[in-house]
């Protein structure tokens, strides 16, 4: 029998950005040294000093007659994916006959549609705001039936999507993954960056003493499949994703660690899981935003990861001066720009360079003109608000990925927090005397200007850590990963920003408010407050958010990337967030805030004094829970673990999904008892179900299931270990 090569390989990529509608036009622009940065005409920049950005020029051609029925970011994604599929020699009909997943990164949500919906009194357009709605629209367009996951970790969202796509391929969960990111620029984002004085009024010049970033937009997607699957289809393998890395700074909401320590940890983690050494790297595409805080610290972080001598020798550049900082699409577009250049025998340049800043000198930077070079191995680094860093290591050569460990994963503590109640797994329910305020319960954790979402996330996490009945040291917190889930981000901050924009104008957006606009702001707050410095991601999934985040944490702990992990979901519900769900088929949401948090550990970290609550046995995602054959087949795979599911804890946001789902569950697990919980929120809907599952008798197995607003199902099997 021929051994299967499960290495994740790239067989196609597609791009849409300010300098082109395809990889071909991107190639031509890079060779010519063209930039897409220009005057912004799509929305008003009245009152702003800087008025330039890198916007996609062909909006009307892209949107066609469907412009009002999808967000602009959705149109960007569809066009980029169509090119990627064409390169990979795949049709939509072929996708229906294989296992396909969609991993999509996004930072700005559907802000363009949302703001226009409010401005033009078209509430139906506000439904496009949740980032998972963009993913669902793309999924529906291509009829993808496999796992569908939305990453919202700001500027690392699309590189996180690619990293998870690699994991899905190598674990043989799917045959093909479409992975990347998409973002459309809108007033709140542009005005927010302007308020913190980080924009340039010219083409951005990373590493140069002319500082400031150029905001952009667009989409970049790649087609991933296993090497064996690509060979069986007789298609060319363009690149192999050898390894990925992720880390948190735990330093500041918007500024990176000055020493680049987070970049170092991310890069070193990727090298640890890579089959090549740092000495074999021939090019690094850096995040390189052009801001004083980023460039020097990032280069220092790279140098500390690969060694000073190598960092001075290997060519380094930033692609952002071509097409701007595309935020949620940045990692994917910058990977594709590197790949397109290397395909054609050169490396991308950093444009508009004149005087290299002192903290960026001493490196082999590619300035102004592309560098002719044949390249086999390269890396791409990205960083995001909140101090989240990612690294991709890529090769053109036939290098197989290294095998990864498979550790067991345990839950040490948990907490579910509402305005009036705290539920902990190892203690009784606590009824709060008044609505929850963080400073009343954990005064040392409270800071001024904290959002409601952050207060609840920190509160639930503090209670979950207490529930572990164990004191963690500072070095152990360094080994914590953090996985945050939230459908919309901070609703109260969004409310303030929208009100300021419409009543006072874009020039009056506040620098003190803007950093909390991004969905993953609370992820950064968790890292800064508790000192988490491990792997991380941020997930948005319209109801399955928490279980999706648990799935990611479970994978990282199994691989030994992390010793510990916190999985936290949080949500606040007010008028502005209700507007986004107004047309959704759910009962009116309860006003208020909620959070759910779990503390995990892999088996190597358990001590004799630990009392784990449960073991995580398996996680699962099913996109189409209404499909009889597909759903039942996938649910039956859970029984392959050789366990008998005794209880099923079910959370369904849309009642129309319940009848067929109950039928499938009865068929797959006829002996199980089914408990259905009515959700009070979207993101944290699963909290009470997890709490109930963790109250099981010892050695009992339970299935925790949630079905989101699009009908997608997420699940995990837990085995109780309570004494």
XYZ file of C-alpha atoms in Angstrom:
723
model
C 0.000 0.000 0.000
C 1.294 3.464 -0.936
C 1.766 5.674 2.105
C -0.525 8.695 2.147
C 1.167 12.108 2.189
C -1.104 14.299 4.311
C 1.106 17.385 4.033
C -0.951 20.518 3.380
C -0.130 21.825 -0.081
C -1.260 24.892 -2.023
C -2.724 24.216 -5.460
C -4.244 27.608 -6.236
C -4.532 31.183 -5.055
C -6.598 34.209 -5.936
C -6.378 37.850 -4.974
C -8.268 41.118 -5.267
C -6.698 44.349 -4.058
C -6.096 47.969 -4.992
C -3.457 47.119 -7.611
C -5.286 44.321 -9.352
C -8.181 41.955 -9.775
C -5.987 38.854 -10.101
C -2.576 37.380 -9.349
C -1.516 38.334 -12.864
C -2.208 42.033 -12.353
C -0.617 41.838 -8.883
C 2.521 40.415 -10.517
C 2.634 43.176 -13.126
C 2.157 45.923 -10.538
C 4.928 44.588 -8.298
C 7.375 44.409 -11.207
C 6.471 47.972 -12.217
C 6.727 49.226 -8.634
C 3.146 50.510 -8.623
C 1.129 51.321 -5.519
C -2.646 51.311 -5.161
C -2.654 54.046 -2.518
C -4.665 57.083 -3.617
C -7.427 59.493 -2.662
C -10.447 57.985 -0.900
C -13.684 58.691 -2.747
C -16.067 56.021 -1.451
C -16.858 57.847 1.791
C -16.339 61.308 3.228
C -13.021 62.170 4.870
C -14.036 65.752 5.677
C -12.075 67.181 8.581
C -9.257 64.628 8.365
C -5.628 65.512 7.711
C -4.939 62.220 5.927
C -7.300 61.200 3.123
C -5.525 58.415 1.294
C -5.998 54.661 1.242
C -5.600 51.633 -0.993
C -9.181 50.903 -2.083
C -10.386 48.446 -4.696
C -11.299 50.591 -7.700
C -13.621 48.192 -9.514
C -16.377 47.994 -6.881
C -19.274 48.465 -9.294
C -17.970 45.782 -11.661
C -17.507 43.361 -8.787
C -20.860 43.886 -7.148
C -23.016 43.832 -10.271
C -26.741 43.533 -9.602
C -26.256 41.852 -6.220
C -24.555 44.742 -4.447
C -27.487 45.346 -2.094
C -27.791 41.685 -1.103
C -24.306 41.059 0.258
C -21.592 43.011 1.981
C -18.736 44.359 -0.096
C -16.295 42.039 1.695
C -18.368 39.080 0.491
C -18.003 40.195 -3.132
C -14.251 40.582 -2.669
C -13.991 37.063 -1.252
C -16.064 35.440 -3.986
C -13.940 36.938 -6.755
C -10.652 35.923 -5.114
C -11.896 32.386 -4.443
C -13.064 31.983 -8.039
C -9.515 32.664 -9.239
C -8.043 30.312 -6.608
C -10.385 27.497 -7.691
C -9.582 28.108 -11.349
C -5.860 27.833 -10.638
C -6.480 24.636 -8.680
C -8.587 23.246 -11.577
C -11.643 22.870 -9.393
C -15.269 23.596 -10.230
C -18.198 24.110 -7.875
C -19.602 20.792 -9.095
C -16.377 19.020 -8.099
C -16.500 20.594 -4.640
C -19.814 18.827 -4.003
C -18.143 15.410 -4.321
C -15.326 15.918 -1.797
C -14.995 17.076 1.800
C -14.455 20.848 1.667
C -13.937 23.370 4.470
C -13.974 27.175 4.422
C -11.703 29.111 6.795
C -12.253 32.865 6.431
C -10.554 35.760 8.200
C -12.164 39.164 8.681
C -11.461 42.198 10.870
C -13.984 44.913 9.989
C -17.178 42.816 9.992
C -19.757 43.962 7.437
C -19.342 47.593 8.460
C -19.856 48.961 4.969
C -23.360 47.469 4.749
C -24.139 48.159 8.403
C -23.373 51.877 8.236
C -25.211 52.314 4.950
C -28.182 50.414 6.378
C -28.420 52.802 9.328
C -27.707 55.898 7.236
C -30.275 55.040 4.549
C -32.895 53.567 6.912
C -32.471 50.084 5.441
C -32.422 47.807 8.505
C -32.315 44.701 6.300
C -28.733 45.629 5.348
C -27.671 45.543 9.000
C -27.989 41.746 8.978
C -24.751 41.675 6.936
C -22.753 43.089 9.864
C -21.808 39.925 11.834
C -18.557 38.627 10.293
C -19.865 35.080 10.123
C -22.601 36.347 7.795
C -19.835 37.103 5.278
C -18.521 33.566 5.650
C -21.989 32.066 5.342
C -22.672 34.038 2.156
C -19.409 32.767 0.648
C -20.157 29.217 1.800
C -23.604 29.342 0.252
C -22.273 30.764 -3.037
C -19.876 27.839 -3.471
C -22.174 25.267 -1.776
C -19.516 24.220 0.730
C -20.814 21.565 3.120
C -17.791 20.980 5.348
C -16.549 22.923 8.393
C -17.031 26.694 8.058
C -15.045 28.869 10.468
C -14.686 32.650 10.792
C -11.502 34.066 12.309
C -11.701 37.612 13.667
C -8.258 38.162 15.168
C -7.884 41.479 13.301
C -4.707 41.652 11.179
C -3.795 37.992 11.863
C -7.258 36.680 10.951
C -6.419 35.294 7.503
C -3.077 33.772 8.555
C -4.940 32.098 11.441
C -7.434 30.795 8.872
C -4.615 29.323 6.767
C -3.024 27.734 9.853
C -6.286 26.036 10.800
C -6.823 24.948 7.206
C -3.464 23.184 7.339
C -4.556 21.411 10.527
C -7.844 20.238 8.960
C -5.968 18.753 6.003
C -3.289 16.999 8.028
C -5.811 15.520 10.466
C -7.746 14.126 7.471
C -10.950 15.886 8.464
C -11.404 17.258 4.937
C -9.954 16.841 1.451
C -9.842 20.511 0.467
C -9.750 23.794 2.394
C -10.438 27.238 0.969
C -8.587 29.551 3.363
C -7.866 33.263 3.428
C -9.398 36.580 4.339
C -11.453 39.510 3.136
C -12.109 43.051 4.331
C -13.791 46.181 3.001
C -12.761 49.578 4.315
C -15.434 51.731 5.998
C -15.602 55.074 7.796
C -15.369 53.765 11.360
C -12.150 51.905 10.625
C -10.498 54.705 8.659
C -11.566 57.398 11.114
C -10.471 55.230 14.032
C -6.945 54.708 12.708
C -6.797 58.429 11.964
C -7.797 59.214 15.561
C -4.742 57.346 16.895
C -2.545 59.255 14.415
C -1.193 56.155 12.706
C -2.014 56.976 9.053
C 0.298 58.210 6.319
C -0.786 60.741 3.711
C 1.471 59.091 1.145
C 2.360 55.546 0.135
C 3.404 53.860 3.373
C 7.156 53.309 3.746
C 7.848 50.456 6.158
C 11.275 50.723 7.858
C 11.653 54.340 6.635
C 11.721 57.506 8.717
C 8.513 58.556 6.917
C 6.124 56.835 9.302
C 2.465 55.929 9.045
C 0.414 53.137 7.520
C -1.783 53.055 4.429
C -5.104 51.325 5.017
C -6.282 49.031 2.248
C -8.901 46.417 1.466
C -9.399 43.331 -0.625
C -9.323 39.555 -0.408
C -6.826 36.742 -0.740
C -7.584 33.017 -0.663
C -5.656 29.814 -1.254
C -6.744 26.256 -2.004
C -5.195 23.726 0.381
C -5.333 19.953 0.007
C -3.227 16.987 1.012
C -0.292 16.162 -1.237
C -1.834 12.772 -1.995
C -5.175 14.338 -2.914
C -3.421 16.787 -5.256
C -1.406 13.984 -6.875
C -4.554 11.916 -7.381
C -6.138 14.901 -9.151
C -2.987 15.316 -11.288
C -2.618 19.007 -10.417
C 0.580 20.899 -9.748
C 1.620 21.588 -6.179
C 2.652 25.225 -5.905
C 3.775 25.339 -2.268
C 3.686 23.396 0.977
C 2.668 25.027 4.255
C 5.346 23.436 6.418
C 4.516 24.940 9.793
C 2.666 27.716 11.581
C 3.145 29.603 14.835
C 1.034 31.843 17.049
C 1.608 33.882 20.189
C 0.364 36.721 22.373
C 2.384 39.705 23.578
C 0.371 40.291 26.757
C 1.710 43.844 26.560
C -0.573 46.584 25.130
C -3.913 46.986 23.356
C -2.487 48.619 20.205
C 1.333 48.679 20.491
C 3.549 45.588 20.112
C 6.100 44.512 22.675
C 9.066 46.875 22.012
C 11.501 43.950 21.995
C 9.375 41.939 19.583
C 9.103 39.121 22.139
C 5.736 37.945 20.833
C 7.033 37.775 17.266
C 9.975 35.750 18.541
C 7.722 33.205 20.274
C 5.481 32.837 17.228
C 8.446 32.406 14.863
C 10.188 29.917 17.168
C 7.013 27.874 17.511
C 6.701 27.650 13.729
C 10.338 26.587 13.404
C 9.844 23.938 16.098
C 7.109 22.301 14.006
C 8.896 22.793 10.678
C 10.960 20.227 8.766
C 13.418 22.941 7.720
C 15.763 25.031 9.845
C 16.036 28.792 10.116
C 19.265 28.626 8.081
C 17.276 27.330 5.101
C 14.966 30.362 4.972
C 15.669 32.505 1.911
C 13.111 35.287 2.363
C 10.857 36.763 5.069
C 7.773 38.841 4.301
C 7.317 40.914 7.440
C 4.145 42.565 8.750
C 5.876 45.924 8.239
C 3.091 48.460 8.706
C 5.255 51.581 8.497
C 4.456 52.678 12.056
C 7.225 53.532 14.549
C 5.954 50.962 17.032
C 5.806 47.988 14.660
C 8.723 47.840 12.258
C 11.773 47.940 14.505
C 10.257 45.718 17.183
C 9.172 43.148 14.593
C 12.618 43.008 12.994
C 14.157 42.601 16.445
C 11.706 39.783 17.180
C 12.655 38.022 13.954
C 16.352 38.478 14.749
C 15.920 36.942 18.205
C 14.065 33.991 16.686
C 16.500 33.075 13.896
C 19.745 34.624 15.147
C 21.266 38.013 14.462
C 23.677 36.834 11.768
C 20.941 35.155 9.749
C 18.552 38.092 10.229
C 21.183 40.389 8.741
C 21.624 38.096 5.737
C 18.161 36.843 4.722
C 16.196 39.251 2.432
C 13.244 40.921 4.199
C 10.503 43.164 2.835
C 6.946 44.313 3.472
C 4.360 44.137 0.668
C 2.065 46.740 2.232
C 3.334 49.682 0.179
C 1.821 47.994 -2.910
C -1.729 47.447 -1.654
C -1.902 48.915 1.836
C -2.720 47.239 5.115
C -5.686 45.032 4.237
C -6.338 44.149 7.915
C -8.285 40.879 8.080
C -6.984 39.889 4.625
C -3.381 40.978 5.279
C -1.797 37.616 6.082
C -3.309 35.878 3.056
C -2.667 38.677 0.550
C 0.918 39.083 1.748
C 1.488 35.328 1.510
C 0.074 35.372 -2.024
C 2.180 38.403 -3.017
C 5.268 36.490 -1.881
C 4.204 33.353 -3.740
C 3.389 35.232 -6.967
C 6.765 36.991 -6.876
C 8.692 33.778 -6.177
C 6.766 32.051 -8.981
C 8.303 34.634 -11.297
C 11.831 34.584 -9.926
C 11.862 37.689 -7.733
C 11.041 38.972 -4.257
C 8.631 41.854 -3.439
C 10.075 45.269 -2.647
C 9.183 47.858 -0.035
C 8.320 51.020 -1.957
C 8.905 54.701 -1.199
C 12.021 54.114 0.892
C 14.584 56.872 1.328
C 16.058 56.878 4.833
C 15.972 53.687 6.875
C 15.177 54.360 10.527
C 17.932 53.545 13.043
C 15.975 50.680 14.614
C 15.531 49.060 11.176
C 19.143 49.294 10.014
C 21.465 46.317 9.799
C 19.003 44.070 7.965
C 18.956 42.918 4.332
C 15.882 44.980 3.427
C 14.553 45.021 -0.145
C 13.853 48.696 -0.829
C 12.145 50.248 -3.890
C 13.128 47.623 -6.500
C 12.224 43.941 -6.555
C 15.087 41.531 -5.958
C 15.790 38.861 -8.576
C 16.233 35.562 -6.726
C 15.178 31.943 -6.965
C 13.624 31.038 -3.626
C 12.530 27.711 -2.179
C 11.743 28.418 1.490
C 10.210 31.559 2.994
C 8.259 32.851 6.003
C 5.428 35.332 6.477
C 4.843 37.135 9.773
C 1.811 39.154 10.871
C 0.769 40.981 14.029
C -2.539 42.395 15.254
C -4.095 44.715 17.820
C -4.047 43.116 21.231
C -0.574 41.706 20.570
C -1.466 38.623 18.533
C 1.300 37.293 16.255
C 1.366 34.599 13.574
C 4.069 32.975 11.436
C 3.768 30.796 8.322
C 6.729 28.785 6.998
C 6.369 27.777 3.354
C 8.373 25.753 0.820
C 8.322 25.045 -2.913
C 10.221 21.814 -2.353
C 8.915 18.353 -1.592
C 9.294 18.639 2.181
C 6.825 16.680 4.276
C 5.420 18.169 7.452
C 6.701 16.835 10.740
C 4.403 14.552 12.754
C 2.862 16.250 15.770
C 2.262 14.853 19.277
C -1.220 13.934 20.474
C -1.613 14.759 24.159
C -4.820 14.241 26.121
C -6.642 17.443 27.067
C -8.441 18.131 30.364
C -10.768 20.801 31.766
C -9.529 22.090 35.131
C -12.103 24.796 35.800
C -15.088 26.594 34.309
C -17.460 29.485 34.904
C -20.565 30.916 33.280
C -21.376 34.522 34.160
C -24.538 36.532 33.582
C -25.640 39.835 35.096
C -27.077 38.032 38.108
C -25.450 34.595 38.342
C -22.089 32.813 38.441
C -21.998 29.087 37.712
C -18.785 27.232 38.580
C -18.293 23.544 37.953
C -16.684 22.662 41.271
C -18.811 24.878 43.508
C -22.421 25.859 43.886
C -24.270 28.528 41.963
C -23.644 32.083 43.153
C -26.501 34.583 42.994
C -25.150 38.104 42.648
C -26.670 40.842 44.853
C -26.606 43.321 41.946
C -25.694 43.340 38.229
C -22.102 42.227 37.699
C -19.402 44.910 37.669
C -15.804 43.688 37.500
C -14.364 46.097 40.081
C -16.855 44.843 42.713
C -15.597 41.266 42.337
C -11.983 41.552 41.130
C -10.859 45.160 41.766
C -7.245 44.435 40.799
C -8.365 43.402 37.311
C -10.463 46.479 36.633
C -9.176 49.349 34.485
C -10.734 52.576 33.269
C -12.583 52.529 29.944
C -13.008 48.750 29.995
C -15.850 47.595 27.787
C -18.719 45.525 29.117
C -17.550 42.547 27.047
C -14.038 42.762 28.522
C -15.325 43.074 32.080
C -17.449 39.957 31.724
C -14.703 38.010 29.939
C -12.174 38.865 32.635
C -14.698 38.104 35.366
C -15.657 34.698 33.947
C -11.996 33.813 33.395
C -11.060 34.827 36.949
C -13.886 32.660 38.309
C -12.809 29.760 36.063
C -9.223 30.033 37.326
C -10.552 30.000 40.901
C -12.561 26.912 40.014
C -9.309 25.048 39.238
C -8.486 25.046 42.970
C -4.909 25.700 41.981
C -2.616 28.742 41.987
C -0.818 29.325 38.692
C 2.645 30.879 38.679
C 3.732 33.697 36.383
C 5.766 31.277 34.242
C 2.720 29.020 33.904
C 0.630 31.962 32.704
C 3.318 32.482 30.036
C 2.369 29.009 28.795
C -1.346 29.818 28.532
C -2.979 30.149 25.139
C -6.119 32.284 24.871
C -9.058 31.537 22.556
C -11.784 34.151 22.473
C -15.234 33.932 20.888
C -17.546 36.848 20.131
C -20.072 37.439 17.348
C -19.841 41.234 17.092
C -17.213 42.548 19.465
C -18.169 45.257 21.921
C -21.722 46.437 21.228
C -21.450 49.402 23.605
C -18.325 50.683 21.832
C -19.935 50.181 18.439
C -22.923 52.177 19.671
C -20.674 55.077 20.756
C -18.745 55.082 17.486
C -21.831 54.991 15.282
C -23.436 57.790 17.268
C -20.300 59.952 17.017
C -19.943 59.283 13.288
C -23.514 60.227 12.429
C -23.903 63.181 14.784
C -20.419 64.754 14.742
C -18.614 63.330 11.719
C -15.642 61.087 11.020
C -13.117 63.601 12.359
C -14.602 63.372 15.870
C -14.100 59.629 16.419
C -12.199 59.167 19.670
C -8.756 57.591 20.012
C -9.738 56.325 23.470
C -12.664 54.390 22.011
C -11.312 53.076 18.705
C -8.982 50.291 19.968
C -11.989 48.492 21.466
C -13.803 48.549 18.120
C -12.071 45.445 16.780
C -13.698 42.117 17.619
C -10.537 40.692 19.179
C -9.921 43.650 21.545
C -11.018 41.528 24.508
C -8.575 38.787 23.499
C -5.791 41.332 23.945
C -7.288 42.477 27.247
C -7.294 38.901 28.551
C -3.647 38.467 27.572
C -2.541 41.782 29.076
C -4.458 41.311 32.342
C -3.510 37.714 33.105
C -0.164 37.544 31.285
C -1.183 34.939 28.685
C 1.548 34.660 26.049
C 0.770 31.436 24.207
C -1.100 30.675 21.007
C -4.350 32.477 20.376
C -7.229 33.106 18.048
C -10.570 34.887 17.920
C -13.686 33.207 16.491
C -17.094 34.528 15.399
C -19.793 32.031 14.488
C -23.327 33.296 15.217
C -23.958 30.806 17.995
C -21.274 28.127 17.757
C -18.555 30.572 18.722
C -17.548 28.979 22.024
C -17.365 25.405 20.748
C -15.386 26.564 17.701
C -12.879 28.256 20.021
C -12.740 25.097 22.154
C -11.960 23.104 19.009
C -8.958 25.349 18.261
C -7.693 25.220 21.839
C -8.118 21.430 21.920
C -6.016 21.114 18.755
C -3.214 23.327 20.079
C -3.026 21.555 23.427
C -3.084 18.130 21.778
C -0.138 19.189 19.616
C 1.778 20.398 22.652
C 1.906 23.989 21.399
C 0.450 25.050 24.734
C 0.614 23.739 28.274
C -2.643 25.466 29.230
C -5.431 27.329 27.521
C -8.347 29.596 28.347
C -11.416 29.342 26.130
C -13.625 32.359 26.697
C -16.740 33.713 25.021
C -18.407 37.007 25.880
C -21.202 39.189 24.578
C -23.120 42.316 25.519
C -26.565 42.924 24.097
C -27.969 46.388 23.513
C -29.972 48.238 20.890
C -27.162 48.368 18.333
C -26.392 44.637 18.580
C -30.076 43.762 18.414
C -30.236 45.713 15.154
C -27.706 43.309 13.642
C -29.892 40.328 14.590
C -33.240 41.999 13.924
C -34.016 39.892 10.847
C -32.643 36.659 12.336
C -35.123 33.845 13.084
C -34.631 33.975 16.856
C -36.663 35.186 19.778
C -35.772 38.669 21.064
C -32.481 38.532 22.935
C -32.292 39.419 26.609
C -30.683 42.781 27.306
C -27.478 42.362 29.262
C -24.083 40.666 29.103
C -22.802 37.097 29.376
C -19.518 35.218 29.426
C -18.386 31.607 29.583
C -14.809 30.516 30.316
C -12.965 27.189 30.513
C -9.425 26.467 31.736
C -7.716 23.587 29.910
C -4.441 21.722 30.370
C -2.706 19.027 28.402
C -1.773 15.852 30.243
C 1.881 16.817 30.730
C 0.875 19.611 33.115
C -1.319 17.676 35.552
C -0.045 17.383 39.113
C -1.077 14.842 41.790
C -3.048 17.598 43.515
C -5.108 18.475 40.430
C -8.742 17.475 40.233
C -9.707 17.694 36.534
C -13.432 18.064 35.932
C -13.514 16.373 32.547
C -11.479 15.198 29.595
C -12.167 16.584 26.127
C -12.479 13.489 23.944
C -13.318 14.941 20.531
C -14.618 18.058 18.756
C -16.726 18.161 15.605
C -18.195 20.654 13.122
C -21.082 19.946 10.738
C -22.057 22.779 8.411
C -25.407 21.466 7.195
C -27.347 20.006 10.117
C -30.468 19.760 7.938
C -28.879 17.264 5.534
C -30.082 13.796 6.578
C -27.261 11.645 5.246
C -24.453 14.094 5.897
C -25.504 14.926 9.446
C -26.182 11.364 10.547
C -22.931 10.113 9.020
C -20.910 12.773 10.815
C -22.667 12.210 14.144
C -22.052 8.486 13.893
C -18.323 9.132 13.601
C -18.403 10.334 17.199
C -19.232 6.791 18.271
C -15.923 5.557 16.840
C -14.289 6.627 20.098
C -15.747 3.512 21.709
C -17.796 5.440 24.242
C -21.462 5.416 25.103
C -22.982 8.885 25.117
C -25.331 9.046 28.099
C -26.406 12.691 27.921
C -26.784 15.219 25.145
C -26.895 18.906 26.064
C -28.366 20.804 23.152
C -28.506 24.529 22.367
C -30.321 25.606 19.193
C -30.748 29.289 18.336
C -33.331 28.834 15.586
C -36.273 26.583 16.528
C -36.741 25.501 12.902
C -33.566 23.386 13.192
C -34.808 21.337 16.151
C -37.139 18.663 14.650
C -34.694 17.138 12.112
C -31.777 17.517 14.491
C -33.543 15.621 17.276
C -34.268 12.838 14.799
C -30.589 12.556 13.863
C -29.490 12.599 17.494
C -31.995 9.885 18.391
C -30.704 7.703 15.561
C -27.038 8.251 16.355
C -27.399 8.016 20.153
C -30.666 6.150 20.922
C -29.631 5.517 24.542
C -28.893 9.147 25.391
C -31.012 11.638 27.285
C -31.412 14.967 25.498
C -31.597 18.222 27.445
C -32.385 21.342 25.446
C -31.343 24.747 26.790
C -32.981 27.958 25.676
C -30.258 30.516 24.883
C -30.267 33.986 26.401
C -27.552 35.225 24.046
C -25.888 34.302 20.753
C -22.166 33.986 21.481
C -22.501 32.528 25.000
C -25.580 30.402 24.308
C -23.673 27.193 24.999
C -22.529 28.272 28.507
C -25.345 26.639 30.527
C -25.058 23.444 28.457
C -21.350 23.138 29.183
C -22.006 23.777 32.868
C -24.617 21.011 32.972
C -22.342 18.587 31.145
C -19.573 19.198 33.665
C -21.890 18.106 36.505
C -21.939 14.490 35.245
C -21.083 11.509 37.370
C -17.558 10.135 37.081
C -16.781 8.203 33.851
C -20.007 9.377 32.240
C -19.796 10.689 28.670
C -21.786 13.615 27.339
C -22.230 15.263 23.994
C -22.485 19.070 24.054
C -24.118 20.356 20.867
C -24.909 23.819 19.532
C -26.573 24.805 16.264
C -26.072 28.379 15.120
C -28.309 30.713 13.140
C -27.162 29.290 9.796
C -27.895 25.682 10.770
C -24.244 24.735 11.311
C -23.578 22.308 14.162
C -20.610 22.221 16.537
C -20.110 19.557 19.182
C -17.683 18.090 21.674
C -17.585 14.890 23.713
C -16.697 15.259 27.389
C -15.839 12.501 29.848
C -16.484 13.341 33.482
C -13.607 12.902 35.943
C -15.246 14.456 38.993
C -14.450 12.675 42.238
